[in-house]
Amino acid sequence: MSNTGQLIVAKRKISCLPCRSRKVKCDGHSPCHRCIKRNDTCTYQPPGKAGRPANNAVMNRFVKLKQERKQKQPQAFYNDFIFETLSYTIHTDTKYISTNHSLTLGGFLEPFFQRMTVPIRQWAEQRIVHAIPFIPDIVMYDLYGFHAWNTMEIVNVVVSRISSLGIKHFNFYDPVAAAVFLDLAFKFLGEKIRPPLTFNPLTSLDSDTAITLIDNFFKVHPQAFLLNKTLVLQGYWLKTIDPMLLAAILGTTIYFSRMLDNKPVRLWDAIDKENRNPFLEYAHDLLHRSTTAASFSKYQASVLLGLFDSTFGLPKRGMGTMVLAAILGRSLGIAEGTFITELTSVEAELIRMAYWCTFNVTVRGCIDHGHLPDYTLEQCRLAFPPSTPEKSVSYQFELSNGYTRDPKTYTHLLESFYTLTVVSVFTVKMLRELPEIGKNVFSFGPRKGVRVAGLPRLNNLQSRFQRVLQDFGQHLSQNRAHLSRTQALTVDSVLRLYTIHTHTMRSTRPATSPASICDSMFDVFLLYEPDRVVDVEPVLPVVYAALDDLLEFAAVAVDEPYLPQGVMMSVLDTCLEALIAAPETVVQSHYFLIVDMLCNKVDYLWKDWSSIETVRHRLQAYNASKSSQLTTQPAVPLSPAFSVPILSPLPEFTAQDQLGMAAFFDPFAISWMDAESLTMPVDMHLVSHSPLASTSSYVSVEAPKEDSHYTHDEVDKTVCGVSRQPSTEPPQHPFTDAFLDPTMMDPFSLALSIEPHPTFSTL
């Protein structure tokens, strides 16, 4: 008889991932007995397509090498799981980008390059007139901050192009134009650096060295999340990995491995025989001679090679390879999500990461170029990259196989890449509001959704920028719970920087020059406006919120392994310029003290970061000019910028009053104020009536006694919330979230009350 109504749970023939990672026996049920007992999530890896079994030659290679290394480094890179799951194979279906299946990629791309080489050369020659004709010698001893650096490069370039407020620590010198100008290649994939290879370098590499290089790839490569270590090792041992992809892995790793010996890498450095290696050249040869079939592994190899040459190698070759990667990705239907439906979860994440890598590097180059990339974001069905390792399917798959990466470095790489992608997407959305130029080298022929030259028009440009920023703010609100402290500071700061600088945007004019490849989408902005008065009052609440959050972050930043120094620099630079342009109020003076604190009193924020000197000198020059004015001009009554709780009508403050209160509120005043000012009596009537009294933990809400005067050493603890000495204890007051949500209010016309914020004692 049949067991009608009885639930039958079929036993699986494989172990679940938690049991497999612990190397314990699994009963195969879902959930299994061990997971129920340990209250674990019982998950099984979906079976892949059937692959070929391990042959004796593969097993012999593995066993022999494992025995040789047993005494040196037991269980270094190997795991029996590779041979337990040989059915998990990389997707191998192909789609051709040309109807001629025998055509090579080199032959297919030559017509593209013939149309692009002259325009790109003209662009570089024109841009180099307004930039430095050489590549700066920027040395990097590690690339863990690579994506954070690119994030702020994108933001700073956009800000320097559109804002009349400006950003002083960043000088835009068009490095891409300089690199392209100095690259003499006349072929799409670049000129050959070495004579044609007479041997296959992959066959000359012993297994020990190959495994070491593969391991180093996942240690030093800034895009190591593009690949899965389990699948790479499995492909290497079974000889199923695409030789082009393997050569790209080994070639880029050989260059980056110098950082393991404390030797730096440089921008566009790998351009000669000394800095390139046969594996890089072999990978390009294979790519050039391969057919026009678009496959999973070919797309990964082209992305790896393009990313490397775009920043560290031959720039024209990098541009060409990235164009090829875009064509391959478009042929596979990656952005629309059609290809991903055919993949496993691990493969789907890897292909998604590769797509966002091509997107981000294209955005960076196009912003330099002034030609908007041809990305129809409305048709993109891809989710953003995983924001943390815990959300990465590929990383969790590695963990289940016993492979671990450095938690600090890998977490920072993955988190900063997520941030870079979010910033790149919303930057493109904002720049799409600018009119399209006449000849865009990044537009590959007629396609649905391609922009029309001259559109959209400049009408209501600022309000259209604002709508994009509202979408940006809404995205942050929806995803804030999943962001780390550094991610939250970065994205909040970028939103505020764009809000401030789009409000202080330069005047625009219709494009009058003839349509040419040298035109830029930023040409609509006037470069010189000597009579322009920048009105920053509507965005002062945004300035104050940015400084409050930065002060809060600095109070706990000593625990951060990688500080977002680039975004902190841009925030301080922008906020200082806004405060200088703002009306003189006590609130403004208070935030000047915060800027001074963050620039000069918190040294661990700026270790090995010399750019802070630009902001420090600007602040010193402003303070010197104000001191000169105080000694030559009579005191002018000041009024608060916003309505804040006060005990009675605000009295007038003399210069002496302001110095006294500044010394009172700043526990580090002894480091910058003369002895006479430090001993100056403090009128507690003025202190309690100051707008700072409602925002500082130094002053209680209790009103002072009539005619009460105190010196700084006599201030009673019943009046002050904390001691005069800088506190070494952790902050005891709650930090408030000063994030400005553009979806709830107009960021250009706000007049907010000053909310409680961190005080100097927290540092």
PDB file of N, CA and C in Angstrom, residues 581-669:
ATOM      1  N   ALA A 581      32.392  81.361   3.445  1.00  0.00           N
ATOM      2  CA  ALA A 581      31.442  82.145   2.651  1.00  0.00           C
ATOM      3  C   ALA A 581      30.153  82.447   3.400  1.00  0.00           C
ATOM      4  N   ALA A 582      29.952  81.852   4.582  1.00  0.00           N
ATOM      5  CA  ALA A 582      28.703  82.017   5.332  1.00  0.00           C
ATOM      6  C   ALA A 582      28.726  83.304   6.148  1.00  0.00           C
ATOM      7  N   PRO A 583      27.553  83.792   6.549  1.00  0.00           N
ATOM      8  CA  PRO A 583      27.495  84.967   7.439  1.00  0.00           C
ATOM      9  C   PRO A 583      28.177  84.660   8.770  1.00  0.00           C
ATOM     10  N   GLU A 584      28.739  85.689   9.387  1.00  0.00           N
ATOM     11  CA  GLU A 584      29.467  85.509  10.637  1.00  0.00           C
ATOM     12  C   GLU A 584      28.476  85.414  11.797  1.00  0.00           C
ATOM     13  N   THR A 585      28.427  84.232  12.390  1.00  0.00           N
ATOM     14  CA  THR A 585      27.565  83.990  13.541  1.00  0.00           C
ATOM     15  C   THR A 585      28.340  83.177  14.561  1.00  0.00           C
ATOM     16  N   VAL A 586      27.792  83.098  15.750  1.00  0.00           N
ATOM     17  CA  VAL A 586      28.415  82.280  16.785  1.00  0.00           C
ATOM     18  C   VAL A 586      28.364  80.807  16.392  1.00  0.00           C
ATOM     19  N   VAL A 587      27.287  80.390  15.751  1.00  0.00           N
ATOM     20  CA  VAL A 587      27.188  79.007  15.298  1.00  0.00           C
ATOM     21  C   VAL A 587      28.290  78.713  14.286  1.00  0.00           C
ATOM     22  N   GLN A 588      28.494  79.643  13.378  1.00  0.00           N
ATOM     23  CA  GLN A 588      29.568  79.468  12.388  1.00  0.00           C
ATOM     24  C   GLN A 588      30.919  79.352  13.093  1.00  0.00           C
ATOM     25  N   SER A 589      31.143  80.186  14.107  1.00  0.00           N
ATOM     26  CA  SER A 589      32.408  80.136  14.842  1.00  0.00           C
ATOM     27  C   SER A 589      32.592  78.785  15.529  1.00  0.00           C
ATOM     28  N   HIS A 590      31.509  78.250  16.040  1.00  0.00           N
ATOM     29  CA  HIS A 590      31.587  76.948  16.687  1.00  0.00           C
ATOM     30  C   HIS A 590      32.039  75.874  15.702  1.00  0.00           C
ATOM     31  N   TYR A 591      31.503  75.895  14.501  1.00  0.00           N
ATOM     32  CA  TYR A 591      31.874  74.868  13.524  1.00  0.00           C
ATOM     33  C   TYR A 591      33.264  75.115  12.948  1.00  0.00           C
ATOM     34  N   PHE A 592      33.733  76.342  12.989  1.00  0.00           N
ATOM     35  CA  PHE A 592      35.142  76.578  12.668  1.00  0.00           C
ATOM     36  C   PHE A 592      36.040  75.837  13.668  1.00  0.00           C
ATOM     37  N   LEU A 593      35.631  75.855  14.942  1.00  0.00           N
ATOM     38  CA  LEU A 593      36.410  75.143  15.956  1.00  0.00           C
ATOM     39  C   LEU A 593      36.397  73.634  15.711  1.00  0.00           C
ATOM     40  N   ILE A 594      35.260  73.114  15.226  1.00  0.00           N
ATOM     41  CA  ILE A 594      35.194  71.688  14.915  1.00  0.00           C
ATOM     42  C   ILE A 594      36.133  71.355  13.760  1.00  0.00           C
ATOM     43  N   VAL A 595      36.149  72.209  12.734  1.00  0.00           N
ATOM     44  CA  VAL A 595      37.070  71.990  11.614  1.00  0.00           C
ATOM     45  C   VAL A 595      38.510  72.011  12.107  1.00  0.00           C
ATOM     46  N   ASP A 596      38.820  72.980  12.965  1.00  0.00           N
ATOM     47  CA  ASP A 596      40.173  73.062  13.510  1.00  0.00           C
ATOM     48  C   ASP A 596      40.510  71.815  14.322  1.00  0.00           C
ATOM     49  N   MET A 597      39.562  71.344  15.118  1.00  0.00           N
ATOM     50  CA  MET A 597      39.769  70.138  15.903  1.00  0.00           C
ATOM     51  C   MET A 597      40.083  68.947  15.006  1.00  0.00           C
ATOM     52  N   LEU A 598      39.273  68.753  13.979  1.00  0.00           N
ATOM     53  CA  LEU A 598      39.430  67.591  13.106  1.00  0.00           C
ATOM     54  C   LEU A 598      40.702  67.673  12.269  1.00  0.00           C
ATOM     55  N   CYS A 599      41.122  68.882  11.934  1.00  0.00           N
ATOM     56  CA  CYS A 599      42.327  69.038  11.109  1.00  0.00           C
ATOM     57  C   CYS A 599      43.607  68.932  11.924  1.00  0.00           C
ATOM     58  N   ASN A 600      43.598  69.479  13.128  1.00  0.00           N
ATOM     59  CA  ASN A 600      44.853  69.663  13.854  1.00  0.00           C
ATOM     60  C   ASN A 600      44.975  68.898  15.164  1.00  0.00           C
ATOM     61  N   LYS A 601      43.874  68.447  15.728  1.00  0.00           N
ATOM     62  CA  LYS A 601      43.937  67.869  17.063  1.00  0.00           C
ATOM     63  C   LYS A 601      43.777  66.346  17.085  1.00  0.00           C
ATOM     64  N   VAL A 602      43.469  65.746  15.968  1.00  0.00           N
ATOM     65  CA  VAL A 602      43.245  64.298  15.920  1.00  0.00           C
ATOM     66  C   VAL A 602      44.238  63.712  14.923  1.00  0.00           C
ATOM     67  N   ASP A 603      45.457  63.507  15.388  1.00  0.00           N
ATOM     68  CA  ASP A 603      46.551  63.140  14.495  1.00  0.00           C
ATOM     69  C   ASP A 603      46.357  61.778  13.841  1.00  0.00           C
ATOM     70  N   TYR A 604      45.718  60.839  14.533  1.00  0.00           N
ATOM     71  CA  TYR A 604      45.623  59.500  13.966  1.00  0.00           C
ATOM     72  C   TYR A 604      44.747  59.462  12.709  1.00  0.00           C
ATOM     73  N   LEU A 605      43.948  60.518  12.490  1.00  0.00           N
ATOM     74  CA  LEU A 605      43.147  60.565  11.274  1.00  0.00           C
ATOM     75  C   LEU A 605      43.994  60.797  10.034  1.00  0.00           C
ATOM     76  N   TRP A 606      45.141  61.438  10.184  1.00  0.00           N
ATOM     77  CA  TRP A 606      45.884  61.915   9.013  1.00  0.00           C
ATOM     78  C   TRP A 606      47.273  61.318   8.907  1.00  0.00           C
ATOM     79  N   LYS A 607      47.482  60.162   9.471  1.00  0.00           N
ATOM     80  CA  LYS A 607      48.777  59.507   9.364  1.00  0.00           C
ATOM     81  C   LYS A 607      49.073  59.212   7.898  1.00  0.00           C
ATOM     82  N   ASP A 608      50.243  59.663   7.438  1.00  0.00           N
ATOM     83  CA  ASP A 608      50.683  59.458   6.059  1.00  0.00           C
ATOM     84  C   ASP A 608      49.701  60.043   5.047  1.00  0.00           C
ATOM     85  N   TRP A 609      49.021  61.110   5.397  1.00  0.00           N
ATOM     86  CA  TRP A 609      48.056  61.739   4.485  1.00  0.00           C
ATOM     87  C   TRP A 609      48.357  63.239   4.446  1.00  0.00           C
ATOM     88  N   SER A 610      49.286  63.607   3.580  1.00  0.00           N
ATOM     89  CA  SER A 610      49.796  64.978   3.572  1.00  0.00           C
ATOM     90  C   SER A 610      48.815  65.984   2.990  1.00  0.00           C
ATOM     91  N   SER A 611      47.777  65.532   2.293  1.00  0.00           N
ATOM     92  CA  SER A 611      46.827  66.468   1.680  1.00  0.00           C
ATOM     93  C   SER A 611      46.122  67.336   2.706  1.00  0.00           C
ATOM     94  N   ILE A 612      46.078  66.891   3.951  1.00  0.00           N
ATOM     95  CA  ILE A 612      45.406  67.677   4.977  1.00  0.00           C
ATOM     96  C   ILE A 612      46.078  69.030   5.155  1.00  0.00           C
ATOM     97  N   GLU A 613      47.352  69.150   4.767  1.00  0.00           N
ATOM     98  CA  GLU A 613      48.055  70.419   4.922  1.00  0.00           C
ATOM     99  C   GLU A 613      47.381  71.529   4.127  1.00  0.00           C
ATOM    100  N   THR A 614      46.763  71.187   2.999  1.00  0.00           N
ATOM    101  CA  THR A 614      46.062  72.199   2.205  1.00  0.00           C
ATOM    102  C   THR A 614      44.941  72.834   3.005  1.00  0.00           C
ATOM    103  N   VAL A 615      44.143  72.020   3.687  1.00  0.00           N
ATOM    104  CA  VAL A 615      43.039  72.540   4.494  1.00  0.00           C
ATOM    105  C   VAL A 615      43.579  73.270   5.715  1.00  0.00           C
ATOM    106  N   ARG A 616      44.633  72.753   6.314  1.00  0.00           N
ATOM    107  CA  ARG A 616      45.214  73.415   7.488  1.00  0.00           C
ATOM    108  C   ARG A 616      45.714  74.807   7.129  1.00  0.00           C
ATOM    109  N   HIS A 617      46.409  74.939   6.026  1.00  0.00           N
ATOM    110  CA  HIS A 617      46.922  76.250   5.619  1.00  0.00           C
ATOM    111  C   HIS A 617      45.789  77.212   5.292  1.00  0.00           C
ATOM    112  N   ARG A 618      44.738  76.694   4.661  1.00  0.00           N
ATOM    113  CA  ARG A 618      43.587  77.540   4.340  1.00  0.00           C
ATOM    114  C   ARG A 618      42.936  78.038   5.622  1.00  0.00           C
ATOM    115  N   LEU A 619      42.821  77.169   6.623  1.00  0.00           N
ATOM    116  CA  LEU A 619      42.224  77.551   7.904  1.00  0.00           C
ATOM    117  C   LEU A 619      43.109  78.552   8.630  1.00  0.00           C
ATOM    118  N   GLN A 620      44.413  78.342   8.603  1.00  0.00           N
ATOM    119  CA  GLN A 620      45.334  79.279   9.247  1.00  0.00           C
ATOM    120  C   GLN A 620      45.260  80.660   8.600  1.00  0.00           C
ATOM    121  N   ALA A 621      45.179  80.687   7.271  1.00  0.00           N
ATOM    122  CA  ALA A 621      45.086  81.971   6.584  1.00  0.00           C
ATOM    123  C   ALA A 621      43.799  82.698   6.949  1.00  0.00           C
ATOM    124  N   TYR A 622      42.710  81.957   7.056  1.00  0.00           N
ATOM    125  CA  TYR A 622      41.445  82.585   7.432  1.00  0.00           C
ATOM    126  C   TYR A 622      41.505  83.119   8.861  1.00  0.00           C
ATOM    127  N   ASN A 623      42.040  82.318   9.786  1.00  0.00           N
ATOM    128  CA  ASN A 623      42.137  82.765  11.179  1.00  0.00           C
ATOM    129  C   ASN A 623      43.037  83.985  11.306  1.00  0.00           C
ATOM    130  N   ALA A 624      44.116  84.017  10.513  1.00  0.00           N
ATOM    131  CA  ALA A 624      45.011  85.172  10.561  1.00  0.00           C
ATOM    132  C   ALA A 624      44.307  86.426  10.067  1.00  0.00           C
ATOM    133  N   SER A 625      43.518  86.281   9.008  1.00  0.00           N
ATOM    134  CA  SER A 625      42.802  87.452   8.486  1.00  0.00           C
ATOM    135  C   SER A 625      41.736  87.922   9.468  1.00  0.00           C
ATOM    136  N   LYS A 626      41.080  86.987  10.146  1.00  0.00           N
ATOM    137  CA  LYS A 626      40.072  87.380  11.124  1.00  0.00           C
ATOM    138  C   LYS A 626      40.707  88.059  12.334  1.00  0.00           C
ATOM    139  N   SER A 627      41.846  87.565  12.762  1.00  0.00           N
ATOM    140  CA  SER A 627      42.532  88.203  13.885  1.00  0.00           C
ATOM    141  C   SER A 627      42.933  89.620  13.531  1.00  0.00           C
ATOM    142  N   SER A 628      43.371  89.807  12.296  1.00  0.00           N
ATOM    143  CA  SER A 628      43.735  91.151  11.847  1.00  0.00           C
ATOM    144  C   SER A 628      42.526  92.067  11.846  1.00  0.00           C
ATOM    145  N   GLN A 629      41.374  91.563  11.422  1.00  0.00           N
ATOM    146  CA  GLN A 629      40.168  92.383  11.403  1.00  0.00           C
ATOM    147  C   GLN A 629      39.704  92.723  12.808  1.00  0.00           C
ATOM    148  N   LEU A 630      39.864  91.784  13.739  1.00  0.00           N
ATOM    149  CA  LEU A 630      39.423  92.035  15.112  1.00  0.00           C
ATOM    150  C   LEU A 630      40.220  93.148  15.769  1.00  0.00           C
ATOM    151  N   THR A 631      41.471  93.297  15.394  1.00  0.00           N
ATOM    152  CA  THR A 631      42.312  94.316  16.013  1.00  0.00           C
ATOM    153  C   THR A 631      42.161  95.676  15.351  1.00  0.00           C
ATOM    154  N   THR A 632      41.603  95.734  14.135  1.00  0.00           N
ATOM    155  CA  THR A 632      41.516  97.001  13.407  1.00  0.00           C
ATOM    156  C   THR A 632      40.091  97.507  13.262  1.00  0.00           C
ATOM    157  N   GLN A 633      39.081  96.650  13.526  1.00  0.00           N
ATOM    158  CA  GLN A 633      37.702  97.049  13.316  1.00  0.00           C
ATOM    159  C   GLN A 633      36.933  96.933  14.620  1.00  0.00           C
ATOM    160  N   PRO A 634      35.909  97.794  14.803  1.00  0.00           N
ATOM    161  CA  PRO A 634      35.060  97.660  15.983  1.00  0.00           C
ATOM    162  C   PRO A 634      34.218  96.389  15.895  1.00  0.00           C
ATOM    163  N   ALA A 635      33.821  95.947  17.064  1.00  0.00           N
ATOM    164  CA  ALA A 635      33.016  94.733  17.107  1.00  0.00           C
ATOM    165  C   ALA A 635      31.662  94.967  16.463  1.00  0.00           C
ATOM    166  N   VAL A 636      31.182  93.974  15.727  1.00  0.00           N
ATOM    167  CA  VAL A 636      29.893  94.044  15.057  1.00  0.00           C
ATOM    168  C   VAL A 636      28.950  93.046  15.717  1.00  0.00           C
ATOM    169  N   PRO A 637      27.734  93.487  16.088  1.00  0.00           N
ATOM    170  CA  PRO A 637      26.800  92.525  16.688  1.00  0.00           C
ATOM    171  C   PRO A 637      26.509  91.386  15.722  1.00  0.00           C
ATOM    172  N   LEU A 638      26.446  90.153  16.250  1.00  0.00           N
ATOM    173  CA  LEU A 638      26.165  88.975  15.449  1.00  0.00           C
ATOM    174  C   LEU A 638      24.824  88.398  15.856  1.00  0.00           C
ATOM    175  N   SER A 639      24.199  87.753  14.947  1.00  0.00           N
ATOM    176  CA  SER A 639      22.923  87.101  15.222  1.00  0.00           C
ATOM    177  C   SER A 639      23.005  85.652  14.819  1.00  0.00           C
ATOM    178  N   PRO A 640      22.242  84.786  15.457  1.00  0.00           N
ATOM    179  CA  PRO A 640      22.303  83.358  15.110  1.00  0.00           C
ATOM    180  C   PRO A 640      21.727  83.107  13.732  1.00  0.00           C
ATOM    181  N   ALA A 641      22.252  82.063  13.068  1.00  0.00           N
ATOM    182  CA  ALA A 641      21.772  81.745  11.725  1.00  0.00           C
ATOM    183  C   ALA A 641      20.413  81.058  11.775  1.00  0.00           C
ATOM    184  N   PHE A 642      20.080  80.383  12.891  1.00  0.00           N
ATOM    185  CA  PHE A 642      18.852  79.623  12.964  1.00  0.00           C
ATOM    186  C   PHE A 642      18.215  79.836  14.324  1.00  0.00           C
ATOM    187  N   SER A 643      16.950  79.500  14.411  1.00  0.00           N
ATOM    188  CA  SER A 643      16.254  79.608  15.686  1.00  0.00           C
ATOM    189  C   SER A 643      16.645  78.439  16.570  1.00  0.00           C
ATOM    190  N   VAL A 644      17.190  78.746  17.742  1.00  0.00           N
ATOM    191  CA  VAL A 644      17.594  77.713  18.699  1.00  0.00           C
ATOM    192  C   VAL A 644      17.056  78.098  20.067  1.00  0.00           C
ATOM    193  N   PRO A 645      16.903  77.135  20.960  1.00  0.00           N
ATOM    194  CA  PRO A 645      16.401  77.456  22.309  1.00  0.00           C
ATOM    195  C   PRO A 645      17.378  78.342  23.069  1.00  0.00           C
ATOM    196  N   ILE A 646      16.929  79.499  23.538  1.00  0.00           N
ATOM    197  CA  ILE A 646      17.758  80.384  24.349  1.00  0.00           C
ATOM    198  C   ILE A 646      16.938  80.824  25.553  1.00  0.00           C
ATOM    199  N   LEU A 647      17.649  81.311  26.556  1.00  0.00           N
ATOM    200  CA  LEU A 647      16.970  81.666  27.799  1.00  0.00           C
ATOM    201  C   LEU A 647      16.376  83.062  27.760  1.00  0.00           C
ATOM    202  N   SER A 648      16.958  83.933  26.962  1.00  0.00           N
ATOM    203  CA  SER A 648      16.470  85.301  26.870  1.00  0.00           C
ATOM    204  C   SER A 648      17.005  85.886  25.573  1.00  0.00           C
ATOM    205  N   PRO A 649      16.571  87.103  25.191  1.00  0.00           N
ATOM    206  CA  PRO A 649      17.081  87.678  23.953  1.00  0.00           C
ATOM    207  C   PRO A 649      18.604  87.676  23.916  1.00  0.00           C
ATOM    208  N   LEU A 650      19.137  87.397  22.758  1.00  0.00           N
ATOM    209  CA  LEU A 650      20.579  87.256  22.591  1.00  0.00           C
ATOM    210  C   LEU A 650      21.274  88.600  22.762  1.00  0.00           C
ATOM    211  N   PRO A 651      22.247  88.699  23.692  1.00  0.00           N
ATOM    212  CA  PRO A 651      22.971  89.959  23.861  1.00  0.00           C
ATOM    213  C   PRO A 651      24.029  90.128  22.780  1.00  0.00           C
ATOM    214  N   GLU A 652      24.637  91.290  22.767  1.00  0.00           N
ATOM    215  CA  GLU A 652      25.700  91.544  21.820  1.00  0.00           C
ATOM    216  C   GLU A 652      27.014  91.003  22.362  1.00  0.00           C
ATOM    217  N   PHE A 653      27.831  90.416  21.477  1.00  0.00           N
ATOM    218  CA  PHE A 653      29.112  89.846  21.857  1.00  0.00           C
ATOM    219  C   PHE A 653      30.235  90.730  21.346  1.00  0.00           C
ATOM    220  N   THR A 654      31.129  91.110  22.248  1.00  0.00           N
ATOM    221  CA  THR A 654      32.321  91.838  21.817  1.00  0.00           C
ATOM    222  C   THR A 654      33.379  90.832  21.378  1.00  0.00           C
ATOM    223  N   ALA A 655      34.464  91.354  20.815  1.00  0.00           N
ATOM    224  CA  ALA A 655      35.569  90.482  20.407  1.00  0.00           C
ATOM    225  C   ALA A 655      36.148  89.765  21.621  1.00  0.00           C
ATOM    226  N   GLN A 656      36.224  90.491  22.770  1.00  0.00           N
ATOM    227  CA  GLN A 656      36.734  89.883  23.995  1.00  0.00           C
ATOM    228  C   GLN A 656      35.824  88.749  24.455  1.00  0.00           C
ATOM    229  N   ASP A 657      34.483  88.965  24.348  1.00  0.00           N
ATOM    230  CA  ASP A 657      33.541  87.914  24.717  1.00  0.00           C
ATOM    231  C   ASP A 657      33.737  86.674  23.849  1.00  0.00           C
ATOM    232  N   GLN A 658      33.911  86.892  22.560  1.00  0.00           N
ATOM    233  CA  GLN A 658      34.050  85.750  21.649  1.00  0.00           C
ATOM    234  C   GLN A 658      35.313  84.950  21.950  1.00  0.00           C
ATOM    235  N   LEU A 659      36.419  85.632  22.223  1.00  0.00           N
ATOM    236  CA  LEU A 659      37.651  84.919  22.553  1.00  0.00           C
ATOM    237  C   LEU A 659      37.488  84.128  23.852  1.00  0.00           C
ATOM    238  N   GLY A 660      36.831  84.757  24.829  1.00  0.00           N
ATOM    239  CA  GLY A 660      36.629  84.073  26.088  1.00  0.00           C
ATOM    240  C   GLY A 660      35.779  82.824  25.937  1.00  0.00           C
ATOM    241  N   MET A 661      34.696  82.935  25.168  1.00  0.00           N
ATOM    242  CA  MET A 661      33.833  81.771  24.979  1.00  0.00           C
ATOM    243  C   MET A 661      34.518  80.707  24.135  1.00  0.00           C
ATOM    244  N   ALA A 662      35.296  81.128  23.152  1.00  0.00           N
ATOM    245  CA  ALA A 662      36.015  80.154  22.338  1.00  0.00           C
ATOM    246  C   ALA A 662      36.961  79.336  23.200  1.00  0.00           C
ATOM    247  N   ALA A 663      37.668  80.029  24.111  1.00  0.00           N
ATOM    248  CA  ALA A 663      38.572  79.319  25.013  1.00  0.00           C
ATOM    249  C   ALA A 663      37.797  78.426  25.976  1.00  0.00           C
ATOM    250  N   PHE A 664      36.623  78.897  26.374  1.00  0.00           N
ATOM    251  CA  PHE A 664      35.822  78.122  27.309  1.00  0.00           C
ATOM    252  C   PHE A 664      35.315  76.830  26.686  1.00  0.00           C
ATOM    253  N   PHE A 665      34.853  76.904  25.437  1.00  0.00           N
ATOM    254  CA  PHE A 665      34.265  75.733  24.804  1.00  0.00           C
ATOM    255  C   PHE A 665      35.312  74.766  24.265  1.00  0.00           C
ATOM    256  N   ASP A 666      36.513  75.241  24.030  1.00  0.00           N
ATOM    257  CA  ASP A 666      37.546  74.382  23.443  1.00  0.00           C
ATOM    258  C   ASP A 666      38.526  73.938  24.521  1.00  0.00           C
ATOM    259  N   PRO A 667      38.518  72.664  24.931  1.00  0.00           N
ATOM    260  CA  PRO A 667      39.440  72.210  25.980  1.00  0.00           C
ATOM    261  C   PRO A 667      40.885  72.213  25.533  1.00  0.00           C
ATOM    262  N   PHE A 668      41.122  72.358  24.224  1.00  0.00           N
ATOM    263  CA  PHE A 668      42.492  72.396  23.714  1.00  0.00           C
ATOM    264  C   PHE A 668      42.943  73.842  23.449  1.00  0.00           C
ATOM    265  N   ALA A 669      42.238  74.792  24.030  1.00  0.00           N
ATOM    266  CA  ALA A 669      42.557  76.189  23.750  1.00  0.00           C
ATOM    267  C   ALA A 669      43.975  76.544  24.145  1.00  0.00           C
TER     268      ALA A 669
END
